[in-house]
Short mmCIF file of C-alpha atoms in Angstrom, two decimals:
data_model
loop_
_atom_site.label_atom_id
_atom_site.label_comp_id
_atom_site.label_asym_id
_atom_site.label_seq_id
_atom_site.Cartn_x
_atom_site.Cartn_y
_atom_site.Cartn_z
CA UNK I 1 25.34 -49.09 37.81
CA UNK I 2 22.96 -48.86 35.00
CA UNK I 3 24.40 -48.13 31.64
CA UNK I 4 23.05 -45.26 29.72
CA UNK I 5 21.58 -44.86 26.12
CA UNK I 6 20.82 -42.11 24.09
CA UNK I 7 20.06 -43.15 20.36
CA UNK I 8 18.28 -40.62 17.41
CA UNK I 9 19.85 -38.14 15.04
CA UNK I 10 20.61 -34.28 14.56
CA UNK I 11 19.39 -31.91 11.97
CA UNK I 12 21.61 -29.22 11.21
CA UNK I 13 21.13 -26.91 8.72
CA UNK I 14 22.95 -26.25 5.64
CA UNK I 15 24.75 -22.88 6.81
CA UNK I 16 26.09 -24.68 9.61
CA UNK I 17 26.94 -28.02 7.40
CA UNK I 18 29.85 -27.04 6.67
CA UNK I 19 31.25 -26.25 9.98
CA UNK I 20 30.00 -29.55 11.75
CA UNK I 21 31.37 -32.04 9.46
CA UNK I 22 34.87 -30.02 9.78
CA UNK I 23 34.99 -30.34 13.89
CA UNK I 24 33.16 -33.71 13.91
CA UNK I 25 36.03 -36.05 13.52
CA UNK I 26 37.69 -34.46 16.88
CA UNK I 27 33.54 -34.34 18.54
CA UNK I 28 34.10 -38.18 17.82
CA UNK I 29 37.53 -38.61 19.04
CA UNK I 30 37.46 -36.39 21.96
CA UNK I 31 34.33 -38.31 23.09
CA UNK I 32 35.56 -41.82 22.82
CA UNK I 33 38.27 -41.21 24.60
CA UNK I 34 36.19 -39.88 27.74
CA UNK I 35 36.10 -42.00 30.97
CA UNK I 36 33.13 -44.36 30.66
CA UNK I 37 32.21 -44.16 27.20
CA UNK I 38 31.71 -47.21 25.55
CA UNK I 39 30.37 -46.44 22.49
CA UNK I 40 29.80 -43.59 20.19
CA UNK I 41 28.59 -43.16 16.83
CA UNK I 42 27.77 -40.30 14.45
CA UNK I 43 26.93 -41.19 11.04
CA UNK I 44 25.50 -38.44 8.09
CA UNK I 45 22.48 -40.10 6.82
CA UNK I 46 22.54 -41.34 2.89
CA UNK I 47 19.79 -39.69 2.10
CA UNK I 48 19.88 -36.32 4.27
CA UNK I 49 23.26 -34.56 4.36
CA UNK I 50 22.06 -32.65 7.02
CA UNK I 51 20.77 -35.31 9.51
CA UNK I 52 23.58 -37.39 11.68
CA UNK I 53 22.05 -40.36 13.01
CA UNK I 54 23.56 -40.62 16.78
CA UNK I 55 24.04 -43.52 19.30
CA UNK I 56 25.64 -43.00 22.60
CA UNK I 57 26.40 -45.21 25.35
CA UNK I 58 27.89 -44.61 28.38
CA UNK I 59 28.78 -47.09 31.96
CA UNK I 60 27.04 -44.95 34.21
CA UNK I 61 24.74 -41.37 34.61
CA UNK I 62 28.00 -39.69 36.05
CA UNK I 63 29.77 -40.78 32.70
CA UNK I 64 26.95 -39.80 30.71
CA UNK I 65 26.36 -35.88 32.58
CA UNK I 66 30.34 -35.41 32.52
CA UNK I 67 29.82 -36.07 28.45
CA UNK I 68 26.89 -33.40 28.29
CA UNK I 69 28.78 -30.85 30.21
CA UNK I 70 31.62 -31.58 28.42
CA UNK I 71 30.04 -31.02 24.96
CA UNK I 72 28.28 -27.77 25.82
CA UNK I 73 31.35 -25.49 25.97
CA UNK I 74 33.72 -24.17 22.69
CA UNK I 75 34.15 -25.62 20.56
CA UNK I 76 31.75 -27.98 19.78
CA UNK I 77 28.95 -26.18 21.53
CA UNK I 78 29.55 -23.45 19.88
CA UNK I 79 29.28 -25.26 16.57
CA UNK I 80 25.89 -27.16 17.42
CA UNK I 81 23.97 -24.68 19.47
CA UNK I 82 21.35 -24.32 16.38
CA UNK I 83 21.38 -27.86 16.05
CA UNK I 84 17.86 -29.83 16.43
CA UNK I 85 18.18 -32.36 18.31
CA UNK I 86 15.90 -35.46 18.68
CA UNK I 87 16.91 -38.05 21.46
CA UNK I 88 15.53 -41.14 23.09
CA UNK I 89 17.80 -41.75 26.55
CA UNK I 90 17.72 -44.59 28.75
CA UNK I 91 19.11 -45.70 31.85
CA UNK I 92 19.00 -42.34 33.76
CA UNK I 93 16.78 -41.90 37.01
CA UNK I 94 13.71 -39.40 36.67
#
């Protein structure tokens, strides 16, 4: 099975700054720790405070849906639902 990609960054803004960087830690751990991730990195940008510069990659498309899903409900969806979001993905089927 094809691996899976997603690499670009988040923009969230300063009224929800504060919330983000508090439940990002267990975003990061919760999501490592999900069956076929193999890597997964958040990083605030230097010069932005509110960009996070994202890479993602998962062993299959199943891995990589479950991981969607998984971040959509409380409480990290929650948290990120005014987030802007700009993504590249690769490795999923059109």
């Amino acid at each position: 099975m094809p691996r899976v990609k997603l690499e670009g960054h988040i923009i969230v803004s300063e009224s929800d700054l504060a919330a983000v960087m508090e439940e990002l830690k267990n975003h990061i751990t919760n999501t490592r720790a999900e069956k076929g991730c193999l890597t997964f990195k958040v990083s605030q940008d230097p010069n932005n405070k509110c960009r996070f510069n994202v890479y993602e990659e998962f062993d299959s498309a199943e891995s990589f849906q479950y991981h969607q899903r998984r971040v959509q409900a409380p409480v990290w969806g929650s948290i990120t639902a005014n987030v802007e979001r700009n993504y590249t993905i690769e490795g999923l089927e059109a």
